Short mmCIF file of C-alpha atoms and ligand atoms in Angstrom, two decimals:
data_model
loop_
_atom_site.label_atom_id
_atom_site.label_comp_id
_atom_site.label_asym_id
_atom_site.label_seq_id
_atom_site.Cartn_x
_atom_site.Cartn_y
_atom_site.Cartn_z
CA MET K 1 19.10 -5.83 13.34
CA LYS K 2 18.17 -9.56 13.55
CA ILE K 3 16.90 -11.43 11.15
CA VAL K 4 14.55 -14.08 11.61
CA ARG K 5 12.84 -16.31 9.48
CA THR K 6 10.38 -18.46 11.45
CA VAL K 7 7.46 -17.90 13.11
CA ALA K 8 8.42 -19.16 16.72
CA GLU K 9 11.70 -17.53 16.14
CA THR K 10 10.32 -13.77 15.87
CA ARG K 11 8.12 -14.43 18.99
CA ALA K 12 10.88 -15.08 20.78
CA ALA K 13 12.64 -11.92 19.30
CA ARG K 14 9.86 -9.65 19.12
CA ALA K 15 9.43 -10.78 23.42
CA PRO K 16 12.06 -8.30 24.63
CA LEU K 17 11.59 -5.06 22.19
CA GLY K 18 8.87 -3.64 24.19
CA ARG K 19 6.71 -1.21 22.54
CA LEU K 20 7.06 -2.04 18.34
CA GLY K 21 6.42 -0.25 15.58
CA PHE K 22 6.36 -2.18 12.59
CA VAL K 23 6.48 -1.89 8.71
CA PRO K 24 5.14 -4.64 6.77
CA THR K 25 6.87 -4.87 2.94
CA MET K 26 7.11 -6.58 -0.49
CA GLY K 27 10.49 -5.53 -0.30
CA ALA K 28 12.33 -3.63 -3.48
CA LEU K 29 12.52 -0.67 -1.09
CA HIS K 30 12.15 2.59 -1.56
CA ASP K 31 12.68 6.24 -0.23
CA GLY K 32 8.02 5.41 0.77
CA HIS K 33 9.31 2.22 2.06
CA MET K 34 11.85 3.72 4.19
CA SER K 35 9.89 7.35 5.41
CA LEU K 36 7.28 4.42 7.01
CA ILE K 37 10.61 2.49 8.77
CA GLY K 38 11.55 6.16 10.06
CA LEU K 39 7.43 7.23 11.09
CA ALA K 40 7.69 3.70 13.18
CA ARG K 41 9.90 5.12 15.78
CA ASP K 42 7.97 7.23 16.57
CA GLY K 43 6.50 6.82 20.45
CA CYS K 44 7.96 3.28 20.27
CA ASP K 45 10.80 1.49 21.54
CA ALA K 46 12.06 -0.96 18.53
CA VAL K 47 11.00 -0.75 15.18
CA ALA K 48 10.28 -4.40 13.50
CA ALA K 49 10.08 -4.36 8.97
CA SER K 50 9.07 -7.69 7.29
CA ILE K 51 10.00 -8.01 3.56
CA PHE K 52 7.41 -10.63 2.10
CA VAL K 53 6.07 -11.22 -2.04
CA ASN K 54 2.95 -11.97 -0.95
CA PRO K 55 1.24 -14.92 -3.39
CA THR K 56 -2.22 -14.60 -2.17
CA GLN K 57 -2.23 -10.90 -3.27
CA PHE K 58 -1.43 -11.30 -6.64
CA GLY K 59 -3.50 -12.37 -8.52
CA PRO K 60 -2.58 -15.01 -11.67
CA ASN K 61 -2.17 -13.09 -14.95
CA GLU K 62 -0.53 -10.29 -12.26
CA ASP K 63 3.86 -9.63 -12.30
CA LEU K 64 4.21 -12.46 -9.05
CA ALA K 65 7.51 -14.24 -11.10
CA ARG K 66 8.84 -11.00 -12.23
CA TYR K 67 8.22 -8.72 -8.99
CA PRO K 68 11.93 -7.37 -8.17
CA ARG K 69 13.45 -9.18 -4.77
CA PRO K 70 16.84 -7.28 -4.33
CA ILE K 71 17.11 -8.59 -0.91
CA GLU K 72 20.47 -7.96 0.04
CA ALA K 73 20.11 -4.09 -1.01
CA ASP K 74 17.03 -4.37 1.38
CA LEU K 75 18.34 -5.42 3.95
CA ALA K 76 21.47 -2.82 4.25
CA LYS K 77 18.57 -0.43 3.59
CA LEU K 78 17.11 -1.65 6.81
CA GLU K 79 20.36 -1.77 8.58
CA ALA K 80 21.20 1.14 7.93
CA ALA K 81 17.94 2.43 9.20
CA GLY K 82 18.65 1.18 12.55
CA VAL K 83 15.50 -1.72 12.14
CA GLU K 84 15.86 -4.45 15.13
CA LEU K 85 13.66 -6.61 13.73
CA VAL K 86 12.96 -8.05 10.23
CA PHE K 87 11.19 -11.01 9.37
CA LEU K 88 12.38 -12.43 5.65
CA PRO K 89 10.03 -15.68 5.97
CA THR K 90 9.38 -18.36 2.72
CA VAL K 91 6.46 -19.11 1.25
CA GLU K 92 6.07 -22.42 3.07
CA ILE K 93 6.72 -20.64 6.24
CA VAL K 94 3.47 -18.55 5.65
CA TYR K 95 1.76 -21.16 4.36
CA PRO K 96 2.49 -24.04 5.10
CA ALA K 97 0.92 -27.45 3.66
CA GLY K 98 -2.50 -27.19 5.14
CA PHE K 99 -2.96 -23.63 5.44
CA ASP K 100 -7.00 -22.97 4.84
CA THR K 101 -8.22 -19.91 5.82
CA ARG K 102 -8.89 -16.71 4.12
CA ILE K 103 -9.97 -12.85 5.76
CA GLU K 104 -12.57 -11.32 3.49
CA VAL K 105 -12.84 -7.24 4.68
CA GLY K 106 -16.43 -6.88 3.07
CA ALA K 107 -17.81 -3.55 1.05
CA ILE K 108 -14.58 -1.89 1.37
CA ALA K 109 -12.78 -3.92 -0.09
CA GLU K 110 -14.81 -4.81 -3.45
CA ARG K 111 -14.82 -1.39 -5.32
CA LEU K 112 -11.95 0.27 -7.09
CA GLU K 113 -8.80 -1.84 -6.82
CA GLY K 114 -10.56 -5.03 -5.41
CA ALA K 115 -13.43 -5.00 -8.25
CA VAL K 116 -10.09 -5.01 -11.27
CA ARG K 117 -8.30 -7.41 -8.79
CA PRO K 118 -10.36 -9.71 -7.30
CA GLY K 119 -9.63 -11.95 -4.59
CA HIS K 120 -6.10 -9.02 -4.23
CA PHE K 121 -7.51 -7.32 -0.54
CA SER K 122 -8.54 -10.89 1.00
CA GLY K 123 -5.00 -11.71 0.44
CA VAL K 124 -4.30 -8.79 1.85
CA ALA K 125 -5.85 -9.44 5.14
CA THR K 126 -4.45 -12.78 5.49
CA VAL K 127 -1.38 -11.80 5.34
CA VAL K 128 -1.44 -8.39 7.12
CA SER K 129 -3.14 -11.10 10.02
CA LYS K 130 -0.66 -13.35 9.65
CA LEU K 131 2.36 -10.59 9.91
CA PHE K 132 -0.14 -8.87 13.22
CA ASN K 133 0.28 -12.25 14.89
CA ILE K 134 3.60 -13.22 14.46
CA VAL K 135 5.57 -10.00 15.07
CA GLN K 136 3.07 -8.72 17.59
CA PRO K 137 3.54 -5.31 17.08
CA ASP K 138 1.58 -2.34 18.76
CA VAL K 139 1.87 0.11 15.96
CA ALA K 140 1.52 -0.54 12.81
CA TRP K 141 2.09 1.71 9.46
CA PHE K 142 0.72 1.22 6.16
CA GLY K 143 1.07 3.95 3.17
CA GLN K 144 -1.47 6.37 2.16
CA LYS K 145 0.25 5.79 -1.44
CA ASP K 146 -2.35 2.18 -1.58
CA VAL K 147 -5.01 4.11 0.69
CA GLN K 148 -7.84 1.68 -0.26
CA GLN K 149 -5.59 -1.36 1.25
CA THR K 150 -5.06 0.97 4.79
CA ARG K 151 -8.87 1.36 4.38
CA VAL K 152 -9.02 -2.70 3.96
CA VAL K 153 -6.57 -2.83 6.99
CA ARG K 154 -8.52 -0.89 9.19
CA GLN K 155 -11.91 -2.35 8.77
CA MET K 156 -10.14 -5.77 10.01
CA VAL K 157 -8.37 -4.35 13.32
CA ARG K 158 -11.34 -2.65 13.96
CA ASP K 159 -13.75 -5.71 13.24
CA LEU K 160 -11.56 -8.21 13.92
CA ASP K 161 -10.25 -6.31 17.63
CA MET K 162 -6.70 -6.53 17.13
CA PRO K 163 -4.80 -5.08 19.01
CA VAL K 164 -3.04 -2.94 17.10
CA ASP K 165 -2.66 0.67 16.38
CA VAL K 166 -2.87 0.70 12.28
CA ARG K 167 -0.84 4.61 11.06
CA VAL K 168 -0.73 5.61 7.69
CA GLY K 169 2.08 7.96 6.25
CA PRO K 170 2.63 10.03 3.22
CA THR K 171 3.06 9.53 -0.38
CA LEU K 172 6.55 9.90 -1.04
CA ARG K 173 7.33 11.09 -4.84
CA GLU K 174 10.05 11.85 -6.91
CA ALA K 175 10.76 15.29 -8.40
CA ASP K 176 8.76 14.89 -10.92
CA GLY K 177 5.54 13.65 -8.94
CA LEU K 178 5.40 10.75 -9.91
CA ALA K 179 4.97 8.43 -6.12
CA MET K 180 7.29 6.16 -5.51
CA SER K 181 6.59 2.33 -6.61
CA SER K 182 8.83 -1.10 -6.37
CA ARG K 183 7.26 -1.49 -9.54
CA ASN K 184 7.93 1.54 -11.57
CA VAL K 185 11.23 -0.70 -12.40
CA TYR K 186 9.01 -2.05 -15.13
CA LEU K 187 8.19 0.94 -16.97
CA SER K 188 10.36 1.64 -20.29
CA ALA K 189 11.91 5.09 -20.47
CA THR K 190 9.03 6.65 -22.57
CA ASP K 191 6.18 5.50 -19.98
CA ARG K 192 8.50 6.62 -17.66
CA ALA K 193 7.93 9.81 -18.98
CA GLN K 194 4.86 9.44 -19.63
CA ALA K 195 3.57 8.18 -15.90
CA VAL K 196 3.84 11.79 -14.27
CA ALA K 197 0.39 12.15 -15.63
CA LEU K 198 -1.09 10.47 -12.96
CA TYR K 199 0.05 12.66 -11.00
CA ARG K 200 -0.50 15.65 -13.06
CA GLY K 201 -4.14 14.26 -13.23
CA LEU K 202 -4.75 14.75 -9.68
CA SER K 203 -2.78 17.95 -9.85
CA ALA K 204 -5.40 19.46 -12.01
CA ALA K 205 -8.59 17.73 -10.21
CA GLU K 206 -6.59 19.84 -6.84
CA ALA K 207 -6.57 23.12 -8.17
CA ALA K 208 -10.03 23.09 -9.63
CA TRP K 209 -11.18 21.88 -6.60
CA ALA K 210 -9.39 24.59 -4.71
CA GLY K 211 -10.99 27.31 -7.34
CA GLY K 212 -14.75 26.08 -6.21
CA GLN K 213 -14.92 22.87 -8.43
CA ARG K 214 -17.17 20.12 -6.77
CA ASP K 215 -18.65 18.49 -9.52
CA ALA K 216 -16.71 14.98 -8.93
CA ALA K 217 -17.61 13.87 -13.06
CA ALA K 218 -15.56 17.38 -14.14
CA LEU K 219 -12.88 16.56 -11.81
CA ARG K 220 -12.68 13.58 -13.23
CA SER K 221 -12.29 14.36 -16.86
CA LEU K 222 -10.01 16.73 -16.25
CA ILE K 223 -7.55 13.83 -14.88
CA ALA K 224 -9.19 11.72 -18.24
CA ALA K 225 -7.90 14.57 -20.07
CA GLN K 226 -4.10 14.32 -18.32
CA ILE K 227 -4.04 10.49 -18.73
CA ALA K 228 -5.36 10.88 -22.49
CA ALA K 229 -2.39 12.95 -23.66
CA THR K 230 -0.59 9.81 -22.87
CA THR K 231 -0.64 5.95 -24.11
CA GLY K 232 -1.86 5.10 -20.69
CA VAL K 233 -5.24 3.25 -20.02
CA VAL K 234 -7.77 3.82 -17.75
CA ASP K 235 -8.96 1.06 -14.89
CA TYR K 236 -10.48 3.81 -12.92
CA ILE K 237 -10.81 7.33 -12.22
CA SER K 238 -12.45 7.45 -8.62
CA ILE K 239 -13.61 10.53 -6.58
CA ALA K 240 -14.83 9.17 -3.12
CA GLU K 241 -15.72 9.63 0.02
CA THR K 242 -12.56 9.42 2.32
CA ASN K 243 -13.47 6.83 4.70
CA THR K 244 -15.84 4.58 2.97
CA LEU K 245 -14.17 4.73 -0.81
CA GLU K 246 -18.32 5.35 -1.70
CA GLU K 247 -18.18 7.24 -5.18
CA LEU K 248 -19.13 10.59 -4.77
CA GLU K 249 -21.57 12.62 -7.38
CA LEU K 250 -20.54 15.92 -5.00
CA VAL K 251 -17.64 16.73 -3.37
CA PRO K 252 -18.67 18.14 0.36
CA PRO K 253 -16.87 20.35 2.30
CA ALA K 254 -15.70 17.64 4.28
CA GLY K 255 -13.31 16.94 1.54
CA ALA K 256 -12.49 13.36 -0.57
CA VAL K 257 -9.92 10.86 -2.04
CA ILE K 258 -9.12 10.92 -5.28
CA SER K 259 -7.64 7.31 -6.82
CA LEU K 260 -6.35 6.09 -9.76
CA ALA K 261 -5.15 2.99 -11.74
CA VAL K 262 -3.86 3.31 -15.07
CA ARG K 263 -2.06 0.93 -17.59
CA TYR K 264 1.01 2.00 -19.27
CA GLY K 265 1.80 -1.19 -21.65
CA ALA K 266 2.24 -4.11 -18.86
CA THR K 267 2.69 -1.94 -15.99
CA ARG K 268 -0.06 -0.96 -13.74
CA LEU K 269 0.75 2.44 -11.69
CA ILE K 270 -2.21 3.47 -8.90
CA ASP K 271 -2.09 6.77 -6.99
CA ASN K 272 -4.44 8.73 -5.00
CA LEU K 273 -4.50 12.49 -3.58
CA VAL K 274 -6.79 13.61 -0.85
CA LEU K 275 -8.70 17.08 -0.98
CA SER K 276 -8.70 18.47 2.37
CA ALA K 277 -11.71 19.84 3.96
CA ARG K 278 -12.16 23.18 2.36
P1 AMP J 301 4.96 -2.57 -0.75
O1 AMP J 301 6.33 -3.09 -0.37
O2 AMP J 301 4.60 -1.84 -1.81
O3 AMP J 301 3.63 -3.62 -0.26
O4 AMP J 301 4.69 -1.33 0.23
C1 AMP J 301 4.95 -1.35 1.50
C2 AMP J 301 4.05 -0.39 2.14
O5 AMP J 301 4.86 0.57 1.82
C3 AMP J 301 2.79 0.01 2.10
O6 AMP J 301 2.39 0.43 3.37
C4 AMP J 301 2.88 1.17 0.77
O7 AMP J 301 1.97 1.68 1.12
C5 AMP J 301 3.79 1.84 1.67
N1 AMP J 301 4.53 2.64 0.14
C6 AMP J 301 4.99 2.11 -0.45
N2 AMP J 301 4.82 2.69 -1.97
C7 AMP J 301 4.86 4.37 -0.82
C8 AMP J 301 5.12 5.56 -1.34
N3 AMP J 301 6.04 5.95 -2.84
N4 AMP J 301 5.19 6.57 -0.59
C9 AMP J 301 4.87 6.02 0.83
N5 AMP J 301 4.58 4.82 1.31
C10 AMP J 301 4.84 4.19 0.17
#
């Protein structure tokens, strides 16, 4: 496994790798990340990952400073998974003095997470486009866990004619249903126990959908009831069109994406579930 830190080094190391699958991450790797690494080998000659805690996607009062950075353990996991190339830049490499460009994706980046975290998706789009230009992957893998991020990246790739095939891997969950996340380590034992309410809510809504419920407000209140049984504070509960993430009043036969963001103490959790066509 080759670890590279500069743009020139990365491009040189990438050149002989053939068709390259790529998984961008912020590190603190868990089985969700590793599942994407596994998927990235499919149809490719080699796999690259990046570990970069991107400051431009964090708001001023968010967890940038305390975001976990267990770099040695992360590298061991990537090595064990057979990853060929790891891009491990510093902030100065990605944003050198004088850096002054941002990518702004439109409507898809403004709702949901974008409304609660202004500037977040601009930071994501900017760093992902830089990572694509530096690593030059053929295929890039993103997790369904961050469903809006997948839509924002797809929009950017389409609009800017980026020669990258964007693919989405399923959400990996803990045994009780909590979506794996690098941020789960912030949860106190009590909050960790309560955080299963997100998945309980999503599952309750899915069961109601399967039973014929089509009214988005009714589905949302099933989820709200699960969260209300805990100390969680809801940022949003959304039932939206699968591609545009526009809010729905009635779920069409084609289905929808239910997504939510809930805070337990200082920890903000997001999760989502696809209501598949019926
Ligand atoms: P992050 O390190 O949080 O930026 O995540 C890197 C990639 O892993 C993103 O594409 C995430 O959507 C994806 N990811 C995060 N959590 C999970 C999960 N539980 N299952 C699958 N993919 C995930």
